[in-house]
Short mmCIF file of C-alpha atoms in Angstrom, two decimals:
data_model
loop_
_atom_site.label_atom_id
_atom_site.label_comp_id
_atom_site.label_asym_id
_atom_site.label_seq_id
_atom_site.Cartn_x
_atom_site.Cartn_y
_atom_site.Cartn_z
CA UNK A 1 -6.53 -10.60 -32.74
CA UNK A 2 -8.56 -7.61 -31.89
CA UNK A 3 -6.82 -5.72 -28.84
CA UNK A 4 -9.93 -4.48 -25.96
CA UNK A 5 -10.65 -1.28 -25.67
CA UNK A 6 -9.61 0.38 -22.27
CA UNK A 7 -9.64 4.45 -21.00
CA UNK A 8 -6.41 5.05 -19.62
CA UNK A 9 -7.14 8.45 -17.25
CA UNK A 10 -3.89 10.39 -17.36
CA UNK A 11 -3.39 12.75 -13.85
CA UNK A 12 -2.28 16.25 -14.34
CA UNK A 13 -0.32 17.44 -12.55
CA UNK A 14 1.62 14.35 -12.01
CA UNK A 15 5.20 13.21 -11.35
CA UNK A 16 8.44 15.51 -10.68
CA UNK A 17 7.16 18.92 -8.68
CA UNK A 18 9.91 21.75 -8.16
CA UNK A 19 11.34 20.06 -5.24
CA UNK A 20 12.52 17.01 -6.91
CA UNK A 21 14.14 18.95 -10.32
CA UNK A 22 16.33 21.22 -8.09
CA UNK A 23 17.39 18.50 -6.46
CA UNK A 24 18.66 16.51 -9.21
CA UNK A 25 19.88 19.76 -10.87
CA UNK A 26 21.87 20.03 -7.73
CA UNK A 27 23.73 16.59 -8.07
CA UNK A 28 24.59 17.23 -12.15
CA UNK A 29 25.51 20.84 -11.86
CA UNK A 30 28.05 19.46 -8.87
CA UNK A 31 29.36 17.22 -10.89
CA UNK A 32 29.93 19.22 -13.72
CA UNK A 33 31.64 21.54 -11.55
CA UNK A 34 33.93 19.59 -9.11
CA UNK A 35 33.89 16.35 -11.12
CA UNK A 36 33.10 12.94 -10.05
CA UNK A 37 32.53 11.58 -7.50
CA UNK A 38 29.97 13.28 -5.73
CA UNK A 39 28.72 11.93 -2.97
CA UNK A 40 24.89 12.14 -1.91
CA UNK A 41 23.91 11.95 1.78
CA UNK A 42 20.65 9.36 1.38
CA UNK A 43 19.08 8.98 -2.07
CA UNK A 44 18.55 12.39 -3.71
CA UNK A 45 14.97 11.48 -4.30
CA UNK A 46 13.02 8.41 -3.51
CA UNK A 47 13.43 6.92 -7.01
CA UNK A 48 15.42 3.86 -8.40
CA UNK A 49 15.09 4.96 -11.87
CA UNK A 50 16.50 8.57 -11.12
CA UNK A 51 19.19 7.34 -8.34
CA UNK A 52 20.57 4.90 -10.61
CA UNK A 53 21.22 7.06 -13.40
CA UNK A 54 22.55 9.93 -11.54
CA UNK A 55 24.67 6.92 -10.12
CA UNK A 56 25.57 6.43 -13.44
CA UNK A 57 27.01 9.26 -13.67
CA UNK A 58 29.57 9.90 -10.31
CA UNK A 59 27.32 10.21 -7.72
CA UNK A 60 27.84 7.84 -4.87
CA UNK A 61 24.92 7.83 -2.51
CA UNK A 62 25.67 6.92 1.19
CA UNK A 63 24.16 6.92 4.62
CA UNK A 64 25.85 8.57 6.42
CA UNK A 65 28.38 11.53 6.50
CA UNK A 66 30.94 9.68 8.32
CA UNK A 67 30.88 7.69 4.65
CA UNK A 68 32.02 10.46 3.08
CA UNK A 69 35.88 11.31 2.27
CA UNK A 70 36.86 14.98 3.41
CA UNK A 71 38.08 16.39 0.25
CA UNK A 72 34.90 15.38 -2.23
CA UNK A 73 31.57 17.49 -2.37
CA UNK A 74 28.74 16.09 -0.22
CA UNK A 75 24.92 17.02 -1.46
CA UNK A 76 22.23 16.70 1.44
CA UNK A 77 19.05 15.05 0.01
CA UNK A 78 15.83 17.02 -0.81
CA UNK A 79 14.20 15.33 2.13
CA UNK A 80 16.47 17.29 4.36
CA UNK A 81 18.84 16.88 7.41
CA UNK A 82 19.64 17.66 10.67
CA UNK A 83 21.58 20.57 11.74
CA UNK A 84 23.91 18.47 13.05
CA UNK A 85 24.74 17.34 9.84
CA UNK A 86 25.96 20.42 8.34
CA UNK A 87 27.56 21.38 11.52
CA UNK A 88 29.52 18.39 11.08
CA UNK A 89 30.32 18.62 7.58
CA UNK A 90 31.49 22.38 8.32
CA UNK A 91 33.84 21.24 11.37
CA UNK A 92 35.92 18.68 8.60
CA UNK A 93 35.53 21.83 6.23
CA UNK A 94 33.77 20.45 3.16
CA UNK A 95 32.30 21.13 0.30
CA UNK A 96 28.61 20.92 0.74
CA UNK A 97 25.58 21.60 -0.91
CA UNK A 98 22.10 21.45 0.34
CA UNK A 99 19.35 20.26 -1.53
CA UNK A 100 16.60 20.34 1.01
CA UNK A 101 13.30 21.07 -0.81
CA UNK A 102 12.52 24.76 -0.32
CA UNK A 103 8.90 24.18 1.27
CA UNK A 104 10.80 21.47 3.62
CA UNK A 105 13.29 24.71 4.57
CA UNK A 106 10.03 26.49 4.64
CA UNK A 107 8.90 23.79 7.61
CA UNK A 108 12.24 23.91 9.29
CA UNK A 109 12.06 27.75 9.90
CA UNK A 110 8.73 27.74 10.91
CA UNK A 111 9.59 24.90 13.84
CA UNK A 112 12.48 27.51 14.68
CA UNK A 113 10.68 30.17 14.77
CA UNK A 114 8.09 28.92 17.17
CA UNK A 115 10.51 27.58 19.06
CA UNK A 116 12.43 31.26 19.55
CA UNK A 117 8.56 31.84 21.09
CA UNK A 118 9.12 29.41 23.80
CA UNK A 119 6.05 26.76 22.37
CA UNK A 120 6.98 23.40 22.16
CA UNK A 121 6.59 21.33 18.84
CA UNK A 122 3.94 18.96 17.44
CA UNK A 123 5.40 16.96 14.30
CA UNK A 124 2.51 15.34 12.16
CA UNK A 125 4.43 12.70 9.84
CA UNK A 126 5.85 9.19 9.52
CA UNK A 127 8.11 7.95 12.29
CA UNK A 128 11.68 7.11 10.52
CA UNK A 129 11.10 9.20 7.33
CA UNK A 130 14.02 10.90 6.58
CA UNK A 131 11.72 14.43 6.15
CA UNK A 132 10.72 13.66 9.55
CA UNK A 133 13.85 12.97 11.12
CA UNK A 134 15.25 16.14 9.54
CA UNK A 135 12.80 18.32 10.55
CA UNK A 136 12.98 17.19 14.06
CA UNK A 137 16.75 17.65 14.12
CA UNK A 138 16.31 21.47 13.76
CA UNK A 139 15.23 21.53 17.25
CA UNK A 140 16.77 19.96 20.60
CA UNK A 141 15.83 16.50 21.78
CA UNK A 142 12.48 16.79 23.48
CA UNK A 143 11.25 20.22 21.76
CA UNK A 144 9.31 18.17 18.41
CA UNK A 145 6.76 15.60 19.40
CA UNK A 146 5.66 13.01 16.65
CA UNK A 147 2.25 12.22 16.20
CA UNK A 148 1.25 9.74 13.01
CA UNK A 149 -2.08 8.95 13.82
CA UNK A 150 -5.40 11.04 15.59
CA UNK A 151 -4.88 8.40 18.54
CA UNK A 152 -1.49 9.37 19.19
CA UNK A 153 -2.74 12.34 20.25
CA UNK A 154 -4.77 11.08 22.81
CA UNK A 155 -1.42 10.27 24.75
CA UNK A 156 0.62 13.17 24.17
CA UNK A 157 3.09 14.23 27.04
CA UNK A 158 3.08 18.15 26.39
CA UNK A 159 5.62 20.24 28.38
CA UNK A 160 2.29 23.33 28.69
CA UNK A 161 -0.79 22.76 27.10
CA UNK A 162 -0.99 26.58 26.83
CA UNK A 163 2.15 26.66 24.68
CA UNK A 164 2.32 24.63 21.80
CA UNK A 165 2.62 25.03 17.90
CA UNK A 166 2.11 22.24 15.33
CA UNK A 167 3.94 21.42 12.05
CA UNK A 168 3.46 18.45 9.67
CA UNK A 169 5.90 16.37 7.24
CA UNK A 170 5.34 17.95 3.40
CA UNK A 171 4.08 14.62 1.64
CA UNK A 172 1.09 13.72 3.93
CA UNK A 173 -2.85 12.38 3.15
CA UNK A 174 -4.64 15.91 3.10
CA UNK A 175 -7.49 13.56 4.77
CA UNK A 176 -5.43 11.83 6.62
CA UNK A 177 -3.76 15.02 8.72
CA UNK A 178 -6.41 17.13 8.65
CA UNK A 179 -8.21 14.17 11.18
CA UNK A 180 -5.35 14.63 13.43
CA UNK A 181 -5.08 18.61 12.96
CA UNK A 182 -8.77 18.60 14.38
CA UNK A 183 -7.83 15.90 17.26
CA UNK A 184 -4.99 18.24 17.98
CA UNK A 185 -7.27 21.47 18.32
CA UNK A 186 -10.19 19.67 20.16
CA UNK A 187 -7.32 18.56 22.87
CA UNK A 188 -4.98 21.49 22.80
CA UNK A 189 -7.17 24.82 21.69
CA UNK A 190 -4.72 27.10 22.09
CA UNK A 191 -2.49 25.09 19.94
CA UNK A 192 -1.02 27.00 16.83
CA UNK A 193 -0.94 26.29 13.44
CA UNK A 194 1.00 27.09 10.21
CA UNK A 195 0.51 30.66 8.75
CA UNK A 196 0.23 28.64 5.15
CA UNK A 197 -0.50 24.79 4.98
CA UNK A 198 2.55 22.43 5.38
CA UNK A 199 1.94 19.84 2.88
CA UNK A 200 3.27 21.14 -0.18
CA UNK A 201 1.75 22.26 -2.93
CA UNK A 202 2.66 19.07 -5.56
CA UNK A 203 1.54 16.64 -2.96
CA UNK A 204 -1.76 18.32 -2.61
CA UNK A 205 -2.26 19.11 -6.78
CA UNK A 206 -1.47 15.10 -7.23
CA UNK A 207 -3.98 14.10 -4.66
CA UNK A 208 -7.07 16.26 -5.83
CA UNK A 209 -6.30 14.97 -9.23
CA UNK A 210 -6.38 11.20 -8.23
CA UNK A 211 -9.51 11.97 -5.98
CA UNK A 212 -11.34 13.69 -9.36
CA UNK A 213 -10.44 10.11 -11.46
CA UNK A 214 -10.46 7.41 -8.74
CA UNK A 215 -14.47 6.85 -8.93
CA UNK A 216 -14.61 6.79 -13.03
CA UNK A 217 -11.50 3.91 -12.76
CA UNK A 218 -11.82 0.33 -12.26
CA UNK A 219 -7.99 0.36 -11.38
CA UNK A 220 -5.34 3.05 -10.32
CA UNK A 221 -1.95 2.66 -11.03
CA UNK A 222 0.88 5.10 -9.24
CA UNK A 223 4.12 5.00 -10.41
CA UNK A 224 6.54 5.24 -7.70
CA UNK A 225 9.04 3.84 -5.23
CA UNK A 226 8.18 2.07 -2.41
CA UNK A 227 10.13 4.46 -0.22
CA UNK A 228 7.84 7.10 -1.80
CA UNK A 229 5.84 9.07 1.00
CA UNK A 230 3.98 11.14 -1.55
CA UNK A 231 3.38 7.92 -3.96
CA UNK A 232 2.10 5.55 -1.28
CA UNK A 233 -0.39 8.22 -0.25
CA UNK A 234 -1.53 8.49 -3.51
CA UNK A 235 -2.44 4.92 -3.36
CA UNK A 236 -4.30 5.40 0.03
CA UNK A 237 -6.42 8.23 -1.54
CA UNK A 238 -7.46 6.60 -5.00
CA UNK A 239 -8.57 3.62 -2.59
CA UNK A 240 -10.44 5.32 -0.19
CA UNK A 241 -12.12 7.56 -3.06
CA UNK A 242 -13.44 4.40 -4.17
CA UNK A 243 -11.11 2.63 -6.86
CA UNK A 244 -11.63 -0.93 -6.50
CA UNK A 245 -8.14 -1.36 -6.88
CA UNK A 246 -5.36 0.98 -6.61
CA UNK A 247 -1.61 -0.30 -6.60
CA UNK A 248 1.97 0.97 -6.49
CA UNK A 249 4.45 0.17 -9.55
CA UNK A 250 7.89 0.73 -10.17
CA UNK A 251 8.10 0.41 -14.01
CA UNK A 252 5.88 -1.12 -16.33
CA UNK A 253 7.31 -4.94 -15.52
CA UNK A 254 5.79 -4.45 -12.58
CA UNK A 255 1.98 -4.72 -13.46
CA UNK A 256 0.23 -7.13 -12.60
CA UNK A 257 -2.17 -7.79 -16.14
CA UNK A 258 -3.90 -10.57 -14.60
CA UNK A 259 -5.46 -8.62 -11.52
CA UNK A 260 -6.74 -6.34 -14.78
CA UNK A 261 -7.70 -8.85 -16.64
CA UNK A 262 -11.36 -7.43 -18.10
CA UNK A 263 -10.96 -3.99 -17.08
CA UNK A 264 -12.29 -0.95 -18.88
CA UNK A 265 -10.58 1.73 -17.46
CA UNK A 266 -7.79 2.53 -15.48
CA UNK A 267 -6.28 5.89 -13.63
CA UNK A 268 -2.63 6.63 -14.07
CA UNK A 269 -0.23 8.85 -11.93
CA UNK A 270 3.00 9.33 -10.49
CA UNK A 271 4.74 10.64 -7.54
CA UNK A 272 6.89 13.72 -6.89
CA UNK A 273 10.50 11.85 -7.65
CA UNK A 274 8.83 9.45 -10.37
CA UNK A 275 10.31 10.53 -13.92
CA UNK A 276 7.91 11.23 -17.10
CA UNK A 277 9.70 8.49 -19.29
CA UNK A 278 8.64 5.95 -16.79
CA UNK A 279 5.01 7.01 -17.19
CA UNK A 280 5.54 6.65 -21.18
CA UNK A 281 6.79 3.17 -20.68
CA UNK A 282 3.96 2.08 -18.72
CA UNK A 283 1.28 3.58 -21.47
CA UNK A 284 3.23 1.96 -24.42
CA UNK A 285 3.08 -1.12 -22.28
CA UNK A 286 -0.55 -0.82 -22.07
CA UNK A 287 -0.74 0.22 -25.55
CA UNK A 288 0.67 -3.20 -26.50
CA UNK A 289 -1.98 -5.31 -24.96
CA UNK A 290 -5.00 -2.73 -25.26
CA UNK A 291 -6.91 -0.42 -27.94
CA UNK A 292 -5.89 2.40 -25.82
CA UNK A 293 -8.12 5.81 -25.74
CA UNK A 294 -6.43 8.62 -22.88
CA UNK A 295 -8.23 10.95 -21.03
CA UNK A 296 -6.05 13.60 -19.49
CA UNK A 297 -7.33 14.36 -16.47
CA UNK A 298 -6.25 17.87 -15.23
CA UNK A 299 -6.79 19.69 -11.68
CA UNK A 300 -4.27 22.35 -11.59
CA UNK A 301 -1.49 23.58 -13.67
CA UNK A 302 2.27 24.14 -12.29
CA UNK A 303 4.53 26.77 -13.06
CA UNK A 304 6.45 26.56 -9.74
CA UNK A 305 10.42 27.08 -9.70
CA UNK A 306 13.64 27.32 -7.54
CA UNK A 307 16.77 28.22 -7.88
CA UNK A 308 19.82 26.21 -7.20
CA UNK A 309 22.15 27.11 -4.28
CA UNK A 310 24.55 30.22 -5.43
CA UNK A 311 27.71 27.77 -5.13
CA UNK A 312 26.78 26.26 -8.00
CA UNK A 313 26.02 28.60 -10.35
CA UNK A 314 29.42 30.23 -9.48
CA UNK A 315 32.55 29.47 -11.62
CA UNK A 316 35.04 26.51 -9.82
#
């Protein structure tokens, strides 16, 4: 039987950013050097696929520190952590590596900074996201307020109106924020913002990139873990640039064929932490139902890089 004919649109850039290969980097290199097991403070990355195999491997992924034995290495996720999670680690003198993403760091010593001024913090992010609650941690109770939404501003409870600085989580709607960065300024003027935009540079490539495709698809599909800040945005944006539907998926099993059923063309990305042999499995799985033609669609190109932490590319 003849197979029809469906455009897949192909993102680029899409799937791991800089962030996300140091951090896995971080959790092999460690093992290679002090041997399994490793333990992980939270999942390295938001990604079953990639925590699983690193899993696989000797990595045991906990919660919290207090889950962690005293004489094995402990890697902090790229999300980041509190300081008092280091500080604790340091006082039972362990091994530990940090795998914060760089442009998190990047937020965490701009909040400190500001801070050191004597303003008092606005957080744009997610309430409960491990980015957020690290980022928050670099500063004393009271000193970051959250706002998720342009009505939460309406009822902040500022210290000095006069004296405040904002920050946002990395993975964030570019839309989305900059609605509440203008709420912010229209209720706080003097209110100051990053020298350089906090939502990273990945985050912002993958969203242009599903804003360019989303009107030319009759279906987006964003690989990604539920978990995913940066993937469930990029479901919000392909929606609300006007794909009729737009859906998250873990693996190809996942589709749903029969909400396709009769479609001509459909968008394809991935989030940061999502892994490009998971995007190959969900083309071959198209590929076995549909004549498939693919369009790469490309926004930007990424050459971005960062080093590992020094420990590890020491000798043990």
């Amino acid at each position: 039987m003849t197979k029809p004919e469906l455009t897949l649109y192909l993102a680029a850039p899409r799937g791991f950013c800089a962030g996300v290969v140091r951090a896995i980097k971080i959790v092999e290199m460690a093992l290679e050097k002090w041997g399994p097991p490793v333990y992980v403070r939270h999942e390295i990355v938001h990604n079953k696929f990639v925590v699983d195999g690193l899993r696989d491997k000797g990595a045991v992924f906990v919660e919290r520190l207090a889950d962690c034995p005293d004489d094995r290495p402990v890697i902090f996720s790229a999300h980041g952590v509190p300081k008092a999670v280091p500080a604790a680690a340091a006082k039972r003198d362990m091994i530990y590596v940090d795998a914060t993403c760089p442009l998190v760091s990047k937020v965490h010593i701009e909040a400190e900074r500001h801070s050191q001024n004597g303003l008092q913090m606005v957080m744009i992010g997610h309430e409960g996201h491990p980015e957020t609650v690290g980022t928050m941690g670099q500063l004393p109770d009271g000193e970051v307020l959250l706002v998720e939404t342009a009505e939460d501003v309406a009822t902040l409870d500022v210290r000095d109106p006069e004296r405040l600085a904002y920050i946002t989580q990395t993975t964030l709607s570019i839309d989305d924020t900059a609605g509440i960065v203008a709420a912010l300024k229209a209720r706080f003027p003097s209110i100051i913002g990053p020298h350089k935009e906090d939502i990273c540079y990945a985050t912002t490539n993958r969203q242009h990139a599903v804003k360019q495709m989303a009107p030319d698809c009759d279906a987006l599909l964003v690989i990604g873990a539920p978990n995913s800040s940066n993937s469930q945005r990029l479901v919000e944006v392909g929606a609300a640039a006007g794909c009729p539907y737009s859906q998250l998926v873990q693996r190809a099993h996942d589709i749903d064929w029969r909400a396709l059923d009769g479609i001509k063309s459909v968008g394809l990305t991935a989030g940061a932490s999502a892994p490009e042999v998971l995007i190959d499995e969900v083309i071959a799985a198209f590929r076995d139902r549909y004549d498939v033609k693919v369009e790469m669609v490309e926004t930007a190109q990424e050459n971005v890089e960062f080093k590992v932490p020094r420990a590890l590319r020491e000798p043990a």
